[in-house]
Amino acid sequence: MADDTKTASQLAEEARQVAHDASTAAGGLAGEAKTIATDAAQALRTSAMDAKATAGEAFDTVRGIAADAADVASDAASTGRAYAREAVNEAGKTMASLREHADDWQASCVKRIADEPVKAVLIAAAGGALLAGLLLAFNHSGRRGD
């Protein structure tokens, strides 16, 4: 037991040595923490700059897509107007053509009636009788279903 006993100066020296070792270790850990924090800050700064650049590119892309969509919509509207204008013009031409045919048919009918009035009256009477018969038959068949 007596051999294990240390003097006060030995204990103080050991305490100073432990304090020195602890201080050195704490300094090393602080330096390492500072290095890690600096690296992390740099990485965050780089990531933030990358994110900002990516956001700018995305915004430019969206702006370009929106402009393209506006162009397509404008082209579609112009094409639709052109088709509508063409359809109206064609309808007008068709109506004029039908009117000309009707006028020709009317003139032809008037000429035939003037050339052969008795035959025209007989054809008109036969057509009227046929139409009346069809209407009566249609009316009669409709009543059977009731």
XYZ file of C-alpha atoms in Angstrom:
146
model
C 0.000 0.000 0.000
C 2.747 2.326 0.832
C 4.290 1.858 -2.598
C 1.155 3.096 -4.385
C 0.979 6.338 -2.528
C 1.768 9.453 -4.548
C 2.918 12.757 -3.299
C 0.957 15.941 -3.766
C 3.396 17.203 -6.347
C 3.061 13.950 -8.327
C -0.737 14.238 -8.213
C -0.516 17.882 -9.303
C 1.815 16.927 -12.166
C -0.539 14.163 -13.292
C -3.474 16.581 -13.110
C -1.516 19.129 -15.190
C -0.656 16.426 -17.726
C -4.314 15.236 -17.948
C -5.451 18.864 -18.309
C -2.875 19.448 -21.030
C -3.925 16.268 -22.865
C -7.585 17.257 -22.537
C -6.812 20.766 -23.820
C -4.854 19.381 -26.771
C -7.659 16.929 -27.596
C -10.286 19.677 -27.304
C -8.228 21.932 -29.590
C -7.873 19.150 -32.140
C -11.624 18.447 -32.004
C -12.377 22.166 -32.336
C -10.107 22.434 -35.375
C -11.693 19.364 -36.926
C -15.177 20.748 -36.209
C -14.156 24.057 -37.810
C -12.901 22.233 -40.927
C -16.107 20.195 -41.164
C -18.245 23.341 -40.708
C -16.237 25.193 -43.392
C -16.591 22.262 -45.820
C -20.327 21.997 -45.072
C -20.811 25.754 -45.602
C -18.961 25.583 -48.930
C -21.032 22.571 -50.023
C -24.240 24.375 -49.049
C -23.124 27.503 -50.902
C -22.372 25.424 -54.023
C -25.695 23.580 -53.721
C -27.553 26.870 -53.297
C -25.883 28.287 -56.412
C -26.736 25.102 -58.339
C -30.342 25.276 -57.139
C -30.562 28.930 -58.163
C -29.160 28.151 -61.623
C -31.531 25.202 -62.019
C -34.489 27.361 -60.972
C -33.463 30.003 -63.523
C -33.242 27.381 -66.263
C -36.627 25.970 -65.270
C -38.159 29.456 -65.366
C -36.670 30.093 -68.821
C -37.987 26.729 -70.022
C -41.478 27.474 -68.703
C -41.391 30.908 -70.313
C -40.366 29.333 -73.638
C -43.083 26.683 -73.411
C -45.668 29.353 -72.625
C -44.549 31.381 -75.644
C -44.702 28.261 -77.828
C -48.199 27.504 -76.543
C -49.308 31.057 -77.316
C -47.904 30.728 -80.847
C -49.682 27.407 -81.373
C -52.955 28.861 -80.071
C -52.601 31.869 -82.349
C -51.877 29.630 -85.343
C -54.858 27.428 -84.480
C -57.135 30.452 -84.234
C -55.877 31.810 -87.563
C -56.340 28.416 -89.210
C -59.833 28.107 -87.730
C -60.778 31.544 -89.034
C -59.418 30.656 -92.482
C -61.375 27.385 -92.535
C -64.537 29.166 -91.399
C -64.085 31.862 -94.046
C -63.533 29.190 -96.709
C -66.592 27.237 -95.526
C -68.765 30.371 -95.703
C -67.468 31.133 -99.198
C -68.108 27.556 -100.352
C -71.595 27.596 -98.797
C -72.338 30.832 -100.634
C -71.134 29.306 -103.925
C -73.237 26.184 -103.307
C -76.319 28.287 -102.501
C -75.803 30.326 -105.674
C -75.419 27.126 -107.684
C -78.573 25.637 -106.145
C -80.450 28.868 -106.824
C -79.313 28.760 -110.473
C -80.418 25.121 -110.782
C -83.774 25.939 -109.183
C -84.246 28.863 -111.553
C -83.352 26.615 -114.518
C -85.729 23.893 -113.291
C -88.508 26.442 -112.761
C -87.974 27.886 -116.246
C -88.006 24.364 -117.701
C -91.249 23.548 -115.857
C -92.899 26.782 -116.969
C -91.872 26.051 -120.587
C -93.248 22.483 -120.465
C -96.493 23.651 -118.863
C -96.840 26.342 -121.528
C -96.065 23.794 -124.302
C -98.425 21.052 -123.020
C -100.896 22.476 -120.448
C -103.286 19.448 -120.461
C -100.478 16.954 -119.924
C -99.080 19.157 -117.096
C -102.506 19.266 -115.362
C -102.847 15.450 -115.646
C -99.317 14.900 -114.250
C -100.035 17.338 -111.396
C -103.347 15.586 -110.623
C -101.670 12.153 -110.662
C -98.869 13.413 -108.410
C -101.383 14.956 -105.999
C -103.441 11.724 -105.907
C -100.283 9.673 -105.252
C -99.214 12.026 -102.461
C -102.712 11.950 -100.894
C -102.732 8.126 -101.048
C -99.318 7.924 -99.365
C -100.383 10.331 -96.629
C -103.592 8.352 -95.975
C -101.674 5.063 -95.876
C -99.107 6.538 -93.532
C -101.829 8.012 -91.305
C -103.736 4.681 -91.275
C -100.603 2.639 -90.360
C -99.833 5.060 -87.528
C -103.234 4.444 -85.942
C -102.732 0.656 -85.804
C -99.870 1.079 -83.333
C -102.128 2.939 -80.836
